[in-house]
mmCIF file of C-alpha atoms in Angstrom:
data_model
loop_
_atom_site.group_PDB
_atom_site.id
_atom_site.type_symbol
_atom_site.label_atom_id
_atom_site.label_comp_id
_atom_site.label_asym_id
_atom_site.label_seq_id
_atom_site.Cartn_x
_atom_site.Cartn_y
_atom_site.Cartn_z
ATOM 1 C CA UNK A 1 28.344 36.092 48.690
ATOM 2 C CA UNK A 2 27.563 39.792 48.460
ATOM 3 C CA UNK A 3 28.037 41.558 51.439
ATOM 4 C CA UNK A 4 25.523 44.823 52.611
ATOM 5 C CA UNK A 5 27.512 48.011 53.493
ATOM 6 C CA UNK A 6 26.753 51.493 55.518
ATOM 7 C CA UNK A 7 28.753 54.030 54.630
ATOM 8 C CA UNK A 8 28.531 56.969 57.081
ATOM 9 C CA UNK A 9 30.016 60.534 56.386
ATOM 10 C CA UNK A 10 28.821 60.023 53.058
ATOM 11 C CA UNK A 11 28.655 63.346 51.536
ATOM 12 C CA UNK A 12 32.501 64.323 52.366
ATOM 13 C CA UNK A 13 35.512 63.596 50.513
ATOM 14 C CA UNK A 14 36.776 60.384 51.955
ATOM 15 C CA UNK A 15 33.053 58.895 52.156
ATOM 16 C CA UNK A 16 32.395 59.902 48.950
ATOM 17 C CA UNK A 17 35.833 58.008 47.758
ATOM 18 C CA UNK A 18 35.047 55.138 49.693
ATOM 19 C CA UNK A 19 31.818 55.070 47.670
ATOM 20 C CA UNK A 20 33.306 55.418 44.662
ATOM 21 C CA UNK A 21 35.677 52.080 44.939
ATOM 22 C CA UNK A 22 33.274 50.202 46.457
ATOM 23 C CA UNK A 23 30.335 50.989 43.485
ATOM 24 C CA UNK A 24 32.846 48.933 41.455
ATOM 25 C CA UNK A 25 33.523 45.998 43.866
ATOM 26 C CA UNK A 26 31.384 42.876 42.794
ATOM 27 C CA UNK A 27 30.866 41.285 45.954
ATOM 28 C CA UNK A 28 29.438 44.661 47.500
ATOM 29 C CA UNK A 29 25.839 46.251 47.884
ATOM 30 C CA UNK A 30 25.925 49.571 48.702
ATOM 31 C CA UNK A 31 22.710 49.865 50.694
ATOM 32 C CA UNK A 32 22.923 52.557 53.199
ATOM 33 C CA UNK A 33 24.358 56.184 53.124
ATOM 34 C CA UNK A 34 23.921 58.482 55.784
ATOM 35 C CA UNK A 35 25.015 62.147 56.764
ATOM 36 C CA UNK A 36 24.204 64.411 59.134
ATOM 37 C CA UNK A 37 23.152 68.131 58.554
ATOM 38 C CA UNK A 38 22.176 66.831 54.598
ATOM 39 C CA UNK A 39 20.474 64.217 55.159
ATOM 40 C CA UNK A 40 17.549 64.151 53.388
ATOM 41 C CA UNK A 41 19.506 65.241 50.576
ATOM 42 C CA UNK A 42 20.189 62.707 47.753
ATOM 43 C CA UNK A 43 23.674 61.885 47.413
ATOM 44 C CA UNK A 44 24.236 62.921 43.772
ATOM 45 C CA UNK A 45 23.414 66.483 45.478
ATOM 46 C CA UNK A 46 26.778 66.030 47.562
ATOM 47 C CA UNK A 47 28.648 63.744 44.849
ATOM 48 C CA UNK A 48 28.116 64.313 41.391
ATOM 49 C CA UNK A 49 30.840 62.042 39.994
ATOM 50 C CA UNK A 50 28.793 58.729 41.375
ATOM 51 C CA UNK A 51 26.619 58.575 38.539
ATOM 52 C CA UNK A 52 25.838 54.777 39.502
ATOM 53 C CA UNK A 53 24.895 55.577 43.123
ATOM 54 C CA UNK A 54 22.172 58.290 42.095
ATOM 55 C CA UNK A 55 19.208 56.768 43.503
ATOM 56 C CA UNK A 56 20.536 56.509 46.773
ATOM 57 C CA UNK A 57 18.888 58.942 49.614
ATOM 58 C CA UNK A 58 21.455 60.500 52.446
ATOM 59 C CA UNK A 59 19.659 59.014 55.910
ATOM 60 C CA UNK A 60 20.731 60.306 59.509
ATOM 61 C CA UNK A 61 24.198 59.028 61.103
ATOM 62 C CA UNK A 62 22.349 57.306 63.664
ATOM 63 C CA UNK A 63 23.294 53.362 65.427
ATOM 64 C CA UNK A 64 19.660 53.075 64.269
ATOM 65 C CA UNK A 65 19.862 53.185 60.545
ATOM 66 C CA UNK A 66 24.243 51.755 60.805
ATOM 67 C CA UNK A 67 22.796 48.787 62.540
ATOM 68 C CA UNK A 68 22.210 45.757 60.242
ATOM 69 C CA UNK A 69 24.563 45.884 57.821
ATOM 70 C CA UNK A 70 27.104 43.113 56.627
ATOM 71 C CA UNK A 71 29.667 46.097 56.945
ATOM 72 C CA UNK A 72 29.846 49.559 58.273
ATOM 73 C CA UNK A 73 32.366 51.876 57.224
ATOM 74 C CA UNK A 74 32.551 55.509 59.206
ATOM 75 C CA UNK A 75 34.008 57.923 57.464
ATOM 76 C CA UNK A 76 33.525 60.551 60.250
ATOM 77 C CA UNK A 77 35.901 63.558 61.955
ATOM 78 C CA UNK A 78 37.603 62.388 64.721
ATOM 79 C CA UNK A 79 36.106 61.742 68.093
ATOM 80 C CA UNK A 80 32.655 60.869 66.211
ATOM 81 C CA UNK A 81 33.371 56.932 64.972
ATOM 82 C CA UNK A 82 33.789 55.711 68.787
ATOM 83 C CA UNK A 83 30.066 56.284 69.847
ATOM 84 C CA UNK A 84 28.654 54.009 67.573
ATOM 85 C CA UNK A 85 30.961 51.161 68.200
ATOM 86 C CA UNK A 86 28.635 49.151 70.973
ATOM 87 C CA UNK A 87 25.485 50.004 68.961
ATOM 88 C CA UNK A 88 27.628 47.992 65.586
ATOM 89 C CA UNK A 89 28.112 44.740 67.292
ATOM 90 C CA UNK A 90 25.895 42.817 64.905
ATOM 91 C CA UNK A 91 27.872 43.924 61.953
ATOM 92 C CA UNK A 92 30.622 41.313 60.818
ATOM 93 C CA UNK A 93 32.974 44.363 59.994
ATOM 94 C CA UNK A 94 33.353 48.131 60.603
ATOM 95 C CA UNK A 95 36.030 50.021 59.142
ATOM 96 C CA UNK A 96 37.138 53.352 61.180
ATOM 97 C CA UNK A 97 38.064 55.654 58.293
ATOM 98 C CA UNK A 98 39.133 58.318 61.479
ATOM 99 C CA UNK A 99 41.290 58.200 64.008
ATOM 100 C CA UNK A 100 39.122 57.504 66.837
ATOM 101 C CA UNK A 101 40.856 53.618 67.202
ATOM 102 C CA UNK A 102 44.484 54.050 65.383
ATOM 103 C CA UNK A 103 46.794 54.815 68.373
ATOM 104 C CA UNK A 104 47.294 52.206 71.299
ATOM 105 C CA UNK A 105 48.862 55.122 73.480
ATOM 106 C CA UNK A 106 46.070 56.672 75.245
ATOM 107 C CA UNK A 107 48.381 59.085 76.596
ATOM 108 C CA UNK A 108 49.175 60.017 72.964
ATOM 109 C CA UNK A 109 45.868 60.366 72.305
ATOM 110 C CA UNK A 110 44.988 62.683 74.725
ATOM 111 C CA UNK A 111 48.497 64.619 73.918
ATOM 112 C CA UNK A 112 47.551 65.251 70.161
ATOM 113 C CA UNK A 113 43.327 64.692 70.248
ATOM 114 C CA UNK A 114 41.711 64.700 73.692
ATOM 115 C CA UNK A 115 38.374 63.732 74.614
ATOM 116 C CA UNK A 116 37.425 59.827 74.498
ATOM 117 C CA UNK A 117 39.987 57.925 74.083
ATOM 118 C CA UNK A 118 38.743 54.197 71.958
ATOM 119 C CA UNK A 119 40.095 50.128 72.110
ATOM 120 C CA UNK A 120 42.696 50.148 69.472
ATOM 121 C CA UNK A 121 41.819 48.259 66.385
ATOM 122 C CA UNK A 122 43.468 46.853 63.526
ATOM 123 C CA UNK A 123 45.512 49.227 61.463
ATOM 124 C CA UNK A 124 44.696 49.181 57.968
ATOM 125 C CA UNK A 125 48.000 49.469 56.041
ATOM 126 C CA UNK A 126 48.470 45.787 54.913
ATOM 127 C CA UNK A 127 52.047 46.324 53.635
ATOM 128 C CA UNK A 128 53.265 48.107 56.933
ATOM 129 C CA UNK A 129 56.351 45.798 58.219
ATOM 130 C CA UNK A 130 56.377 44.387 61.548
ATOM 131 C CA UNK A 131 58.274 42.033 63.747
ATOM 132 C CA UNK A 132 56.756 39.496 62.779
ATOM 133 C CA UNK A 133 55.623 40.291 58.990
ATOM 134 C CA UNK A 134 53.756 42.608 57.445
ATOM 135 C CA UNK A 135 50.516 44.088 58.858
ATOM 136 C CA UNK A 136 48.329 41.963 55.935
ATOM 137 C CA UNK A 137 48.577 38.624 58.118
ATOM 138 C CA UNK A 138 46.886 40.557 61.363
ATOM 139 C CA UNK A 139 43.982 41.927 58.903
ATOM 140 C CA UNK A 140 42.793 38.240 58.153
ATOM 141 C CA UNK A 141 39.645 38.012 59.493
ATOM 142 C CA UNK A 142 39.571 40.757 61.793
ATOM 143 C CA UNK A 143 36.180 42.631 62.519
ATOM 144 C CA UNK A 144 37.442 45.784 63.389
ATOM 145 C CA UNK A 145 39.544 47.786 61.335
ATOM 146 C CA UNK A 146 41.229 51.652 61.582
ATOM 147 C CA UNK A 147 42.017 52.821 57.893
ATOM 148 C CA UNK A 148 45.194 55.189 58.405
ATOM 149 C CA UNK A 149 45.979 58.700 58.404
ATOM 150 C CA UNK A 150 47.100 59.741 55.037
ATOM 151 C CA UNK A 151 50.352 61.184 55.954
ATOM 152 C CA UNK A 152 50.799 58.895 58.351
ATOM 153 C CA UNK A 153 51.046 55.746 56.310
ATOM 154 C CA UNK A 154 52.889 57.629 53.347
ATOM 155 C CA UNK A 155 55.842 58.249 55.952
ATOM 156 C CA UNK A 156 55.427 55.219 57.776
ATOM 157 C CA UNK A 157 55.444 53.172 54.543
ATOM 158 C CA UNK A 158 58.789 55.650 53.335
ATOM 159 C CA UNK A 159 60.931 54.656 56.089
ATOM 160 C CA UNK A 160 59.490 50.712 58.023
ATOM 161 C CA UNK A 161 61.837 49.048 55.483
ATOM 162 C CA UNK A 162 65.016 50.938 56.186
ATOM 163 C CA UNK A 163 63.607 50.924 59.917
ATOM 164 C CA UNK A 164 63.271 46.990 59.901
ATOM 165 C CA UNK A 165 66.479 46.476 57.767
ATOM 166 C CA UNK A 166 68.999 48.249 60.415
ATOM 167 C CA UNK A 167 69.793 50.678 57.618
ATOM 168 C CA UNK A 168 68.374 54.110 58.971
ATOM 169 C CA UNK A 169 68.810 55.634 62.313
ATOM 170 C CA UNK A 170 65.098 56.045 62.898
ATOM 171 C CA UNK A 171 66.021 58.570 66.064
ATOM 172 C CA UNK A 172 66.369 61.187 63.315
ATOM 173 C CA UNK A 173 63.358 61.490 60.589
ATOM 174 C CA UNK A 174 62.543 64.688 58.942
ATOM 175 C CA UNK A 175 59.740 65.054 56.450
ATOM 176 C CA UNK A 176 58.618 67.605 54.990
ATOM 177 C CA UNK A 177 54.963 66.727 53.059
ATOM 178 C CA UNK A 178 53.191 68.628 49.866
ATOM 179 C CA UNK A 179 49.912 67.801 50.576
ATOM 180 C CA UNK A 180 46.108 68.782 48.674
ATOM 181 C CA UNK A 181 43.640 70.602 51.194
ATOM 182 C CA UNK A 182 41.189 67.405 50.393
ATOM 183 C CA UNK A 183 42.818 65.561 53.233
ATOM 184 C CA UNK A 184 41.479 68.360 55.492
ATOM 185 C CA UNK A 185 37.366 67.270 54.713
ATOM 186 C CA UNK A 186 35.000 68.944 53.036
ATOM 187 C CA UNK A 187 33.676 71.610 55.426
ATOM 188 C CA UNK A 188 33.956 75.278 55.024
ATOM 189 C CA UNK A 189 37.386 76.845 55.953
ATOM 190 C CA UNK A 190 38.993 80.163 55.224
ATOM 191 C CA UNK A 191 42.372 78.974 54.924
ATOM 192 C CA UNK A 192 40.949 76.340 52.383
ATOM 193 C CA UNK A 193 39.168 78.533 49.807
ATOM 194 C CA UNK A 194 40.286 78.464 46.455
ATOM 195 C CA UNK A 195 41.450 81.987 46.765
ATOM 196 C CA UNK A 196 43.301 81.377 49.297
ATOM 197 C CA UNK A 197 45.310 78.149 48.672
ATOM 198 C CA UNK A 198 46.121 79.236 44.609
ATOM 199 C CA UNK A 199 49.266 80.365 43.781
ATOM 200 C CA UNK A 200 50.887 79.858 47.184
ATOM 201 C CA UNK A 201 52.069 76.865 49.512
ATOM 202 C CA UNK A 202 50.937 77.310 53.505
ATOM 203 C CA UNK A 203 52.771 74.992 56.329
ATOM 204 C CA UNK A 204 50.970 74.466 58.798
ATOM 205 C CA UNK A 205 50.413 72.359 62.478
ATOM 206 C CA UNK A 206 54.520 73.161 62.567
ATOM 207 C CA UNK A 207 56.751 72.189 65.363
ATOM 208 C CA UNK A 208 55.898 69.162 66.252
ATOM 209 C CA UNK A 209 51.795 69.097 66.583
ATOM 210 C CA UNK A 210 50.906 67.641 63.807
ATOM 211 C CA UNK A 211 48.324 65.321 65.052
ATOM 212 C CA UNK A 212 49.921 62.159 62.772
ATOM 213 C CA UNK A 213 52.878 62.446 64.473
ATOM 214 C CA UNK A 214 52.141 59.582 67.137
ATOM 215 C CA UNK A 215 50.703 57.449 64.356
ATOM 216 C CA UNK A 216 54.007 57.406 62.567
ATOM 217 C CA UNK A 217 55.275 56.570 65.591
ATOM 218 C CA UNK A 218 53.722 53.403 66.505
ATOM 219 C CA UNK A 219 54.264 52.249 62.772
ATOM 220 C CA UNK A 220 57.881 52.828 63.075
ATOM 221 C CA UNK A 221 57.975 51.205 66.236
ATOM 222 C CA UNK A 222 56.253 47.783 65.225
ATOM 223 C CA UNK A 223 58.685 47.890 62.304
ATOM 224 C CA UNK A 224 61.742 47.718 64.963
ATOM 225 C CA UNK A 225 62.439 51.647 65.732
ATOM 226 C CA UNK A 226 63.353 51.737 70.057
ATOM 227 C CA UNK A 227 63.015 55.600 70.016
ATOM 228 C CA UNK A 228 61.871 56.757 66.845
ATOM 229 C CA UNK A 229 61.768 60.390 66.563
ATOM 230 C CA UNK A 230 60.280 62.942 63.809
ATOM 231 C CA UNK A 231 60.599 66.246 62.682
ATOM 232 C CA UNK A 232 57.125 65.873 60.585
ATOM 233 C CA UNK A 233 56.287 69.176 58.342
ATOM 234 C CA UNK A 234 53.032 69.368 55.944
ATOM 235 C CA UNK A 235 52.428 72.005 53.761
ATOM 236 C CA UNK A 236 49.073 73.080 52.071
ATOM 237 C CA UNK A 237 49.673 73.383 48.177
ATOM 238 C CA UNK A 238 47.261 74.001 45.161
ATOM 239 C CA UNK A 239 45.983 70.545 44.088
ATOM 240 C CA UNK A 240 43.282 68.793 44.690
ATOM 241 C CA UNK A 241 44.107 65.482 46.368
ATOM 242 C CA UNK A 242 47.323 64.258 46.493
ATOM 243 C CA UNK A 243 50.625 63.728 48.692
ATOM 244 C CA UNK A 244 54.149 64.067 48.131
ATOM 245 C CA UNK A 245 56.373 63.080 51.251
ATOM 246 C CA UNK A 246 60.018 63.800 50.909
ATOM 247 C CA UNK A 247 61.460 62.379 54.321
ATOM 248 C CA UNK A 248 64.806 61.319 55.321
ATOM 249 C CA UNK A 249 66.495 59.692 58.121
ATOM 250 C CA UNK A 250 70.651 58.976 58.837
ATOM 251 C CA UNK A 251 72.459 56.235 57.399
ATOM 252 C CA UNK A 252 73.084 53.736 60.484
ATOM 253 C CA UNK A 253 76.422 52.633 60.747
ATOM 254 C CA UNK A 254 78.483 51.191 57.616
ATOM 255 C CA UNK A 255 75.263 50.168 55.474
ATOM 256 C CA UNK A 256 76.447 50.288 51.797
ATOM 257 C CA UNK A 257 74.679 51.801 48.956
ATOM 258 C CA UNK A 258 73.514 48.319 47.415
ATOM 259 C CA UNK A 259 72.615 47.273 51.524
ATOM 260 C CA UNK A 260 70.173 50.258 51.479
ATOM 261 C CA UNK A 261 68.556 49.620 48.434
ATOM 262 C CA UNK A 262 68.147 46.251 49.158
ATOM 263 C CA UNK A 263 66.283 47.296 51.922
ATOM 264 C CA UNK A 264 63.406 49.053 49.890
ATOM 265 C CA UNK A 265 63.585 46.606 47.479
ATOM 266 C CA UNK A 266 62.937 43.446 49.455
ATOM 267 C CA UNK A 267 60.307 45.281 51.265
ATOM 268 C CA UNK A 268 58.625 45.989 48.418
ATOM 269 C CA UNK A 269 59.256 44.086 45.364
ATOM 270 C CA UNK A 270 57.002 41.427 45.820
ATOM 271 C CA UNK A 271 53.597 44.289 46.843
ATOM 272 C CA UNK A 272 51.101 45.294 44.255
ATOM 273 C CA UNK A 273 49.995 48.537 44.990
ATOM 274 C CA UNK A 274 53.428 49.778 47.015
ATOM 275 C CA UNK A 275 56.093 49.947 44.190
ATOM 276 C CA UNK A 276 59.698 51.504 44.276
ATOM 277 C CA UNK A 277 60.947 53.113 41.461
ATOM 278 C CA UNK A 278 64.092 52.605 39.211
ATOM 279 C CA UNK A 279 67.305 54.007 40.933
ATOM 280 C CA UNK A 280 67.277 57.851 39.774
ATOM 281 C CA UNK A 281 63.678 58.179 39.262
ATOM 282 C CA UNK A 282 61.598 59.983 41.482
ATOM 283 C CA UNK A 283 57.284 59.569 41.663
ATOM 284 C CA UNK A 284 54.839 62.727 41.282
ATOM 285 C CA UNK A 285 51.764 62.937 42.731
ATOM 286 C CA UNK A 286 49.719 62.648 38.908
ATOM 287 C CA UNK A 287 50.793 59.854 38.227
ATOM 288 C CA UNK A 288 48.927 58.421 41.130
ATOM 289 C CA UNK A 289 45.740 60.009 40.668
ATOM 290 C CA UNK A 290 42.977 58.301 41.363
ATOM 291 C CA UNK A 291 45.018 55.234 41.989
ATOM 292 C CA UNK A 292 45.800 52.593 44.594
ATOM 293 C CA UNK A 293 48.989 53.248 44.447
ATOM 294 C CA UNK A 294 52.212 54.216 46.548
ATOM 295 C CA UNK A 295 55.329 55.164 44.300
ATOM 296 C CA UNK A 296 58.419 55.377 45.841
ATOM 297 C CA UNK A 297 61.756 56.992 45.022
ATOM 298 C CA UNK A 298 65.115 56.619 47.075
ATOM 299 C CA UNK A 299 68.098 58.488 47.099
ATOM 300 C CA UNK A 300 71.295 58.339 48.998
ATOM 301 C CA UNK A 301 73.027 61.555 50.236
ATOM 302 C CA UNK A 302 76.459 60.531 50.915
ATOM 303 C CA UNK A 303 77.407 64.303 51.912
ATOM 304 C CA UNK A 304 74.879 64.612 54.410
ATOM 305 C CA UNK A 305 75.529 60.799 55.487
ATOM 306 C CA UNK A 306 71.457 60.056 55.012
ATOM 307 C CA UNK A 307 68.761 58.294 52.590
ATOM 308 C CA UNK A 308 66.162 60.406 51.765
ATOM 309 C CA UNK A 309 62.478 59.111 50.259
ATOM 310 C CA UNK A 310 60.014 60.550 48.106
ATOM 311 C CA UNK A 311 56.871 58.936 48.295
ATOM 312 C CA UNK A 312 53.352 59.829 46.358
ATOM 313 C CA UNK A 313 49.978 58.779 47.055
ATOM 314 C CA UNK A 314 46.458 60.397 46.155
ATOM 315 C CA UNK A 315 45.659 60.789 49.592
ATOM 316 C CA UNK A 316 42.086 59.830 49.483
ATOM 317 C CA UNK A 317 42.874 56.649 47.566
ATOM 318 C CA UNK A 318 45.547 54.639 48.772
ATOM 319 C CA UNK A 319 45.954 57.627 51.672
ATOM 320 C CA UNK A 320 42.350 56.586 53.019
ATOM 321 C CA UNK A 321 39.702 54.531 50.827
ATOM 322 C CA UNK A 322 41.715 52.481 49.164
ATOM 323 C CA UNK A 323 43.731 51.431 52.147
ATOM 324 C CA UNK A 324 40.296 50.888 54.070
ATOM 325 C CA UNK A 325 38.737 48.697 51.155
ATOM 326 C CA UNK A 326 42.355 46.542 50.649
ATOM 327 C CA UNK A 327 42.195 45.850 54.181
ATOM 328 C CA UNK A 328 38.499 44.998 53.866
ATOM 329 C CA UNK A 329 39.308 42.657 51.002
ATOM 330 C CA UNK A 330 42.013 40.955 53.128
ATOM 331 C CA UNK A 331 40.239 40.720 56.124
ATOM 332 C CA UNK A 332 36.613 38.779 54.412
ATOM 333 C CA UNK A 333 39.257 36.159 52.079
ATOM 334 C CA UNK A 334 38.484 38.179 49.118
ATOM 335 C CA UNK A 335 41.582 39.357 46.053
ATOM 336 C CA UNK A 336 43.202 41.977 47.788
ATOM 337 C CA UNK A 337 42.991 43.938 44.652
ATOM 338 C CA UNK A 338 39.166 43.512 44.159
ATOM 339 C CA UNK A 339 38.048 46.969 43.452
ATOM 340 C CA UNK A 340 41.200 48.464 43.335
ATOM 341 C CA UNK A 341 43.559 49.964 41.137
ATOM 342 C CA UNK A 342 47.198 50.909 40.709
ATOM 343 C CA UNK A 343 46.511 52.932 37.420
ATOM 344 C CA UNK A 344 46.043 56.790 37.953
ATOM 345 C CA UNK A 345 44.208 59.101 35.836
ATOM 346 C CA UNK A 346 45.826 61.188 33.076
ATOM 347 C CA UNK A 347 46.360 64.336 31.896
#
């Protein structure tokens, strides 16, 4: 069966990713694209790179021209996804690439986003550990999906096995994040000009405001966390796309070295595109490049009595698209690696 997609927010960064995966996904036809002040425009005009989608014409972000599609996917700002949600009820799926249904707290929403607050949907990060699992068995066959934050699910996917495991005292994570400006969009921004952002690294939504924050959260809490609390720190540096999350958390109790590790490594050694590294190795953000892939290294700081992780994604791959079109594969019965890979791109 090949399934009929909409892609909105088409000529940004993460709609132009999602594009990108899907243009390789056999059981996909990319029909629609849409925009909103360039449409009109074709979308080579705003994406160069898909060579194979150059044909394709950017239409209006209207329910109008989403409606009718096998899938939708809305790769909007937040606080735009959640009024086209009743006009999308024909479509058998519609993936949220935003925020507008992550959080099930409407009083965090209105703490860290305001305005509308949205039903919460699926979250999209099919490795995420819960009570009762992993997040993977709630994707199957749901309709309604919210791809993650990009910081959110590196952290959250950092510290939900040491979290579930007893290992970690969860009331005490601080991470500090080296993150590209392509995680902010595509749309003009002083602070984000090349000139601006070369040579220099620039923290910023400090102290606590970082709008992820609550996302991280609820992750932490469906892994086991009571109370979990973070000290959550991003900071603007000079590449492209990309994520490197160095977060740490105190040892709980008497957990042994080996009772730590084990903790990562059960969580993970069995997952495809979430792998942890050999003991003393630590990930960079090339070698995920263009990839589907979380790396993860794990240390244990015996003088400062916690376990710190170092975690890289390419934050519109397996940060955004690539999370939104695994969960998509999981939630229609298809490979969950259909599309996808865990091979970056190099030099």
């Amino acid at each position: 069966m090949t399934y009929s997609v909409a892609v909105s927010g088409a000529s940004g960064y993460a709609g132009g990713e999602v594009l990108r995966l899907l243009a390789g996904h056999p059981d996909i036809e990319i029909r629609t694209v849409t925009a909103h002040s360039s449409a009109g425009d074709p979308l080579i005009a705003h994406q160069p790179h898909l060579r194979s989608l150059r044909d394709l014409v950017l239409q209006p972000t209207t329910p109008e021209v989403l409606a009718g599609h096998d899938i939708v996917v809305l790769a909007l700002p937040h606080g735009q996804s959640g009024q086209y949600t009743d006009a999308l009820g024909d479509a058998s799926l519609v993936i949220d690439a935003g925020a507008d249904h992550r959080l099930t707290s409407e009083a965090d929403w209105n703490a860290f986003y305001g305005g509308s607050f949205h039903e919460p949907w699926t979250y999209g990060v099919p490795e995420l550990i819960t009570a009762t699992g992993r997040q993977r068995d709630r994707l199957v066959g749901a309709t309604r999906i919210a791809a993650p934050g990009c910081n959110a699910s590196t952290v959250s996917l950092s510290m939900a096995p040491g979290v579930a495991a007893g290992v970690i005292d969860a009331s005490d994570v601080v991470s500090v994040l080296a993150v590209g400006p392509s995680g902010a969009g595509k749309a003009l921004k002083t602070h984000l000009l090349g000139a601006e952002l070369m040579g220099t690294a620039s923290p910023y939504a400090v102290g606590g405001t970082h709008r992820h924050i609550p996302e991280i959260q609820q992750a932490l809490r469906q892994a086991g966390a009571s109370d979990p609390r973070i000290s959550f720190t991003p900071v603007l540096v000079p590449m492209a796309r990309g994520i490197l999350a160095t977060t740490s958390a105190p040892i709980a109790g008497d957990a042994s070295d080996s009772e730590i590790r084990e903790a990562w490594e059960s969580a993970y050694g069995d997952e495809t595109f979430v792998q942890l590294l050999p003991e003393g190795q630590m990930p960079r953000t090339a070698d995920v490049l263009g990839a589907n892939t979380a790396l993860i290294g794990l240390a244990i700081d015996r003088a400062a009595n916690r376990v710190v992780v170092v975690t890289a994604v390419d934050n519109l791959a397996k940060g955004t698209a690539g999370a939104a079109v695994q969960s998509m594969n999981i939630a229609l019965g298809l490979p969950e690696d259909r599309a996808l890979t865990v091979n970056g791109v190099a030099p």
